[in-house]
Amino acid sequence: MGLHQNKKLLHCNHMQSGNLTGVSEFLLLGFSEDPELQPLIFGVFLSMYLITVFGNLLIILAVSSDSHLHTPMYFLLANLSFVDICFTSTTVPKMLWNIQTQSKVITFAGCITQMYFFILFTGLDMFLLTVMAYDRFMAICHPLHYMVIMNPWFCGLLVLVCWVLSVLDSLLHTSMVLRLSFCTEVELSHFFCELIQVIKRSCSDTFLNNMVIYFTGMLLAVGPFIGILYSYCKIVSSILGISSAQGKYKAFSTCASHLSVVSLFYCTSLGVYLSSAAPQSSHLGASASVMYTVVTPMLNPFIYSLRNKDIKRALKRFFGKESIKRPTVLGLKKYT
């Protein structure tokens, strides 16, 4: 670690005086510098962004417009959809703007702001997925106490805690970056200001920053993942205890969508971590990041709506294509 830092400091010392402070901008190199590929990249990401926004907005509209979906599970799903819209909007619009204007520049203030909101919404995604796993645990393993425990006040409190933890985590990381110094012409092999990429370009000692990343990662990323695993171990155990095959299917169907989203989010995040740790990764990390920053939020509405009859019914009712029928939101009494 010390040798690496000394090399960075020696490199910076060869720069002109005053280059260590007051860097005003970064260069986002994106996926490719080939001008012929830029229209294709622009079209693909614009399409994915619009699908993400409209898909998640439909989920929010369906849940908010249908009183039968005013349940803990769908309340958390609507919050997840809102966070996914914000999550994607943190990075993609700036990338599209840079392609359109043929500029790779992002100001230092813009970079720090983008980094803050990216960390914030990444944390919210993880925490909300954990709370949703707890909701499924309570619904399937403790159905008689479910509506008593998962009341509106408690659900709102859980979401508030998610926001508070995410804000504090994001403030911690961005404030740690603000103490660093950077050389001029800071280039990032990414399409947004990713925390680790920015820290790697610093001319300061980043040991403390890396320790904070590892510590908070273990606490706020691995911790929720362990909670999700525990919840689903209990859920699987409860489902296996159901006598009828139909009851097992109905019980599993209430959490299959969430399990798919959790698997997609954590598997793609792990892929990004491994690619960033690989030497000479260059644009590999940026390409891998697309999976959980763009693709996962885009797929979530499809995962939650394609096999969810209640969401489909609510959307049809919203657009005036179906008469009002009361759906069986959880169907717990049929298989408990």
Coordinates of C-alpha atoms in Angstrom, one line a residue:
M1 CA 0.0 0.0 0.0
G2 CA 2.8 2.4 1.0
L3 CA 4.7 1.8 -2.3
H4 CA 1.6 2.4 -4.3
Q5 CA 0.9 5.7 -2.5
N6 CA 4.6 6.8 -2.9
K7 CA 4.3 6.2 -6.7
K8 CA 1.2 8.4 -6.9
L9 CA 2.9 11.1 -4.8
L10 CA 6.0 11.0 -7.0
H11 CA 3.8 11.3 -10.1
C12 CA 2.0 14.3 -8.7
N13 CA 5.2 16.0 -7.6
H14 CA 6.3 16.0 -11.3
M15 CA 3.2 18.0 -12.1
Q16 CA 3.1 21.8 -12.0
S17 CA 2.8 23.4 -8.6
G18 CA -0.7 23.9 -7.5
N19 CA -2.0 20.8 -9.3
L20 CA -2.6 19.0 -6.0
T21 CA -5.5 21.2 -5.0
G22 CA -8.4 22.8 -6.6
V23 CA -9.1 20.3 -9.4
S24 CA -12.1 21.7 -11.1
E25 CA -13.2 18.8 -13.3
F26 CA -13.0 15.1 -14.1
L27 CA -13.1 13.3 -17.5
L28 CA -15.6 10.4 -17.8
L29 CA -14.1 8.2 -20.5
G30 CA -17.3 6.0 -20.7
F31 CA -17.4 2.7 -22.6
S32 CA -15.7 3.6 -25.9
E33 CA -13.9 6.5 -27.5
D34 CA -14.9 5.4 -31.0
P35 CA -17.1 8.2 -32.4
E36 CA -19.0 5.7 -34.6
L37 CA -20.2 3.8 -31.5
Q38 CA -21.5 6.9 -29.7
P39 CA -25.0 7.0 -31.5
L40 CA -25.5 3.3 -30.8
I41 CA -24.6 3.7 -27.1
F42 CA -26.8 6.8 -26.9
G43 CA -29.8 5.0 -28.4
V44 CA -29.4 1.9 -26.2
F45 CA -29.1 3.7 -22.9
L46 CA -31.8 6.2 -23.8
S47 CA -34.2 3.3 -24.5
M48 CA -33.2 1.5 -21.2
Y49 CA -33.6 4.7 -19.2
L50 CA -37.1 5.4 -20.6
I51 CA -38.2 1.8 -20.0
T52 CA -36.9 2.0 -16.4
V53 CA -38.6 5.3 -15.6
F54 CA -42.0 4.4 -17.2
G55 CA -42.0 0.8 -15.9
N56 CA -41.3 1.8 -12.3
L57 CA -43.8 4.7 -12.6
L58 CA -46.5 2.2 -13.6
I59 CA -45.8 0.2 -10.5
I60 CA -46.1 3.3 -8.3
L61 CA -49.3 4.4 -10.1
A62 CA -50.8 0.9 -9.8
V63 CA -50.1 0.7 -6.0
S64 CA -51.1 4.2 -5.2
S65 CA -54.4 4.1 -7.3
D66 CA -55.7 0.8 -6.0
S67 CA -56.7 0.7 -2.4
H68 CA -56.6 -3.1 -2.4
L69 CA -52.8 -2.8 -2.9
H70 CA -52.3 -0.6 0.1
T71 CA -50.5 -3.5 1.9
P72 CA -47.0 -3.6 3.4
M73 CA -45.7 -5.7 0.5
Y74 CA -46.8 -3.3 -2.2
F75 CA -46.0 -0.2 -0.1
L76 CA -42.4 -1.4 0.0
L77 CA -42.5 -2.3 -3.7
A78 CA -43.6 1.3 -4.6
N79 CA -40.7 2.7 -2.5
L80 CA -38.3 0.4 -4.3
S81 CA -39.6 1.5 -7.7
F82 CA -39.2 5.2 -6.7
V83 CA -35.6 4.5 -5.5
D84 CA -34.9 2.6 -8.8
I85 CA -36.0 5.7 -10.8
C86 CA -33.7 7.9 -8.8
F87 CA -30.9 5.4 -8.9
T88 CA -30.8 5.3 -12.7
S89 CA -31.4 9.0 -13.0
T90 CA -28.3 9.7 -11.0
T91 CA -26.0 8.4 -13.7
V92 CA -27.7 7.8 -17.1
P93 CA -28.9 11.4 -18.0
K94 CA -25.4 12.8 -17.4
M95 CA -23.9 10.1 -19.7
L96 CA -26.5 10.8 -22.4
W97 CA -25.8 14.5 -22.1
N98 CA -22.0 14.0 -22.5
I99 CA -22.6 11.8 -25.6
Q100 CA -25.0 14.4 -27.1
T101 CA -22.6 17.3 -26.5
Q102 CA -19.5 15.2 -27.3
S103 CA -18.0 16.2 -24.0
K104 CA -16.5 13.9 -21.3
V105 CA -16.3 16.6 -18.6
I106 CA -18.0 16.6 -15.2
T107 CA -17.2 19.3 -12.7
F108 CA -15.7 18.5 -9.4
A109 CA -18.9 19.6 -7.6
G110 CA -21.0 17.6 -10.1
C111 CA -18.9 14.6 -9.5
I112 CA -19.2 14.8 -5.7
T113 CA -23.0 15.3 -6.0
Q114 CA -23.4 12.4 -8.4
M115 CA -21.3 10.2 -6.1
Y116 CA -23.4 11.2 -3.1
F117 CA -26.7 10.3 -4.6
F118 CA -25.4 7.2 -6.2
I119 CA -24.2 5.9 -2.8
L120 CA -27.4 7.0 -1.3
F121 CA -29.7 5.1 -3.6
T122 CA -27.4 2.1 -3.8
G123 CA -27.8 1.8 0.0
L124 CA -31.5 2.4 -0.2
D125 CA -31.8 -0.5 -2.7
M126 CA -30.0 -2.9 -0.4
F127 CA -31.9 -1.8 2.7
L128 CA -35.3 -1.9 1.0
L129 CA -34.6 -5.4 -0.4
T130 CA -33.8 -6.5 3.2
V131 CA -37.0 -5.0 4.6
M132 CA -39.0 -6.7 1.8
A133 CA -37.4 -10.0 2.8
Y134 CA -38.4 -9.4 6.4
D135 CA -41.9 -8.6 5.2
R136 CA -42.1 -11.9 3.3
F137 CA -40.7 -13.7 6.4
M138 CA -43.5 -12.3 8.6
A139 CA -46.2 -12.9 6.0
I140 CA -45.3 -16.6 5.6
C141 CA -43.8 -17.6 8.9
H142 CA -46.0 -15.6 11.2
P143 CA -49.3 -15.0 9.2
L144 CA -51.5 -14.5 12.3
H145 CA -49.4 -11.6 13.6
Y146 CA -48.5 -10.2 10.2
M147 CA -50.9 -7.3 9.9
V148 CA -50.5 -6.5 13.6
I149 CA -46.7 -6.2 13.3
M150 CA -46.4 -4.8 9.8
N151 CA -48.8 -2.0 10.4
P152 CA -48.6 1.3 8.4
W153 CA -46.7 3.1 11.2
F154 CA -44.1 0.4 11.5
C155 CA -43.7 0.1 7.7
G156 CA -43.1 3.8 7.5
L157 CA -40.6 3.6 10.3
L158 CA -38.7 0.9 8.5
V159 CA -38.5 3.0 5.3
L160 CA -37.4 6.0 7.4
V161 CA -34.6 4.0 9.0
C162 CA -33.5 2.9 5.5
W163 CA -33.3 6.6 4.4
V164 CA -31.4 7.7 7.5
L165 CA -28.8 4.9 7.3
S166 CA -28.3 5.5 3.5
V167 CA -27.9 9.3 4.0
L168 CA -25.4 8.9 6.8
D169 CA -23.4 6.3 4.8
S170 CA -23.3 8.6 1.7
L171 CA -22.3 11.6 3.7
L172 CA -19.5 9.6 5.3
H173 CA -18.0 8.5 2.0
T174 CA -18.4 11.9 0.2
S175 CA -16.9 13.8 3.1
M176 CA -13.9 11.4 3.1
V177 CA -13.4 12.1 -0.6
L178 CA -13.5 15.8 0.0
R179 CA -10.4 15.6 2.1
L180 CA -8.4 14.1 -0.8
S181 CA -6.2 16.0 -3.3
F182 CA -6.2 15.3 -7.0
C183 CA -3.8 15.9 -9.8
T184 CA -4.9 17.7 -13.0
E185 CA -6.5 15.9 -16.0
V186 CA -8.2 13.3 -13.8
E187 CA -9.6 10.6 -16.1
L188 CA -12.1 8.0 -14.9
S189 CA -12.6 4.8 -16.9
H190 CA -16.3 4.9 -16.2
F191 CA -19.5 6.5 -17.3
F192 CA -20.1 8.1 -13.8
C193 CA -18.2 9.1 -10.7
E194 CA -17.8 5.8 -9.0
L195 CA -16.4 6.0 -5.5
I196 CA -13.5 3.6 -5.9
Q197 CA -12.5 5.0 -9.3
V198 CA -12.3 8.5 -7.9
I199 CA -10.3 7.4 -4.9
K200 CA -7.8 5.6 -7.1
R201 CA -7.1 8.8 -8.9
S202 CA -6.2 10.7 -5.8
C203 CA -2.7 11.9 -5.0
S204 CA -3.3 11.7 -1.3
D205 CA -3.0 8.8 1.1
T206 CA -6.2 6.8 0.6
F207 CA -5.7 4.2 3.3
L208 CA -8.4 5.6 5.6
N209 CA -10.8 5.9 2.7
N210 CA -10.3 2.2 1.8
M211 CA -10.7 1.1 5.4
V212 CA -14.0 3.0 5.6
I213 CA -15.2 1.4 2.4
Y214 CA -14.3 -2.1 3.6
F215 CA -15.9 -1.5 7.0
T216 CA -19.1 0.0 5.8
G217 CA -19.3 -2.6 3.1
M218 CA -19.1 -5.4 5.6
L219 CA -21.6 -3.7 7.9
L220 CA -24.1 -2.2 5.4
A221 CA -23.8 -4.6 2.4
V222 CA -22.9 -8.0 3.9
G223 CA -25.1 -7.5 7.0
P224 CA -28.4 -7.0 5.0
F225 CA -27.4 -9.9 2.7
I226 CA -27.1 -12.2 5.7
G227 CA -30.5 -10.9 7.0
I228 CA -32.0 -11.8 3.6
L229 CA -30.5 -15.3 3.6
Y230 CA -31.8 -15.9 7.2
S231 CA -35.3 -14.7 6.2
Y232 CA -35.4 -17.0 3.2
C233 CA -34.0 -20.0 5.2
K234 CA -36.9 -19.6 7.5
I235 CA -39.3 -19.0 4.6
V236 CA -38.2 -22.2 2.9
S237 CA -38.5 -24.2 6.1
S238 CA -42.1 -22.9 6.6
I239 CA -43.0 -23.7 3.0
L240 CA -41.7 -27.2 3.3
G241 CA -44.0 -27.6 6.3
I242 CA -47.1 -26.9 4.2
S243 CA -48.9 -30.1 3.4
S244 CA -50.5 -29.4 0.0
A245 CA -48.6 -28.7 -3.2
Q246 CA -51.0 -25.9 -4.1
G247 CA -50.3 -24.2 -0.8
K248 CA -46.6 -24.5 -1.3
Y249 CA -46.9 -22.9 -4.7
K250 CA -49.0 -20.0 -3.5
A251 CA -46.6 -19.4 -0.6
F252 CA -43.5 -19.4 -2.8
S253 CA -45.2 -17.3 -5.5
T254 CA -45.5 -14.4 -3.0
C255 CA -41.8 -14.1 -2.6
A256 CA -40.4 -15.5 -5.9
S257 CA -40.3 -12.0 -7.5
H258 CA -38.4 -10.5 -4.6
L259 CA -36.0 -13.4 -4.6
S260 CA -35.3 -12.9 -8.3
V261 CA -34.6 -9.2 -7.8
V262 CA -32.3 -9.9 -4.8
S263 CA -30.4 -12.5 -6.8
L264 CA -30.0 -10.2 -9.8
F265 CA -28.9 -7.2 -7.7
Y266 CA -26.3 -9.0 -5.5
C267 CA -25.0 -11.2 -8.4
T268 CA -24.4 -8.2 -10.6
S269 CA -22.9 -6.2 -7.7
L270 CA -20.5 -9.0 -7.0
G271 CA -19.6 -9.1 -10.7
V272 CA -18.8 -5.4 -10.5
Y273 CA -16.6 -5.8 -7.4
L274 CA -14.6 -8.7 -9.0
S275 CA -14.1 -6.8 -12.3
S276 CA -13.0 -3.6 -10.4
A277 CA -10.5 -5.7 -8.4
A278 CA -9.1 -7.3 -11.6
P279 CA -5.9 -5.7 -12.9
Q280 CA -6.0 -3.8 -16.1
S281 CA -9.8 -3.8 -16.0
S282 CA -10.1 -0.5 -17.9
H283 CA -13.6 -0.3 -19.3
L284 CA -14.6 -3.7 -17.9
G285 CA -15.7 -2.2 -14.6
A286 CA -17.9 0.3 -16.4
S287 CA -19.5 -2.3 -18.6
A288 CA -20.2 -4.6 -15.6
S289 CA -21.7 -1.6 -13.6
V290 CA -24.4 -1.3 -16.3
M291 CA -25.9 -4.5 -15.0
Y292 CA -26.9 -3.2 -11.6
T293 CA -27.1 0.5 -12.3
V294 CA -29.3 0.3 -15.4
V295 CA -30.4 -3.3 -16.3
T296 CA -31.5 -4.3 -12.8
P297 CA -33.8 -1.3 -12.2
M298 CA -35.1 -1.8 -15.8
L299 CA -36.0 -5.4 -15.2
N300 CA -37.6 -5.0 -11.7
P301 CA -41.0 -3.8 -13.0
F302 CA -41.2 -6.8 -15.4
I303 CA -40.2 -9.2 -12.7
Y304 CA -42.8 -7.9 -10.3
S305 CA -45.6 -7.4 -12.8
L306 CA -45.4 -10.3 -15.4
R307 CA -46.5 -13.0 -12.9
N308 CA -48.3 -10.7 -10.4
K309 CA -52.0 -10.8 -11.1
D310 CA -52.8 -8.0 -8.6
I311 CA -50.4 -5.6 -10.3
K312 CA -51.8 -6.5 -13.7
R313 CA -55.4 -6.1 -12.4
A314 CA -54.6 -2.7 -10.9
L315 CA -53.0 -1.5 -14.1
K316 CA -56.0 -2.6 -16.2
R317 CA -58.3 -0.9 -13.7
F318 CA -56.1 2.3 -13.8
F319 CA -56.4 2.4 -17.6
G320 CA -60.2 1.6 -17.4
K321 CA -60.0 -1.9 -18.9
E322 CA -61.4 -3.9 -16.1
S323 CA -64.2 -3.6 -13.6
I324 CA -63.4 -3.6 -9.9
K325 CA -62.9 -7.0 -8.3
R326 CA -61.2 -7.4 -4.9
P327 CA -58.0 -9.3 -5.4
T328 CA -56.5 -11.8 -3.0
V329 CA -53.5 -9.8 -2.1
L330 CA -51.6 -12.3 0.0
G331 CA -53.8 -15.4 0.1
L332 CA -52.2 -16.5 3.3
K333 CA -55.3 -18.1 4.8
K334 CA -55.5 -20.4 1.9
Y335 CA -52.2 -22.1 2.6
T336 CA -51.4 -21.6 6.2

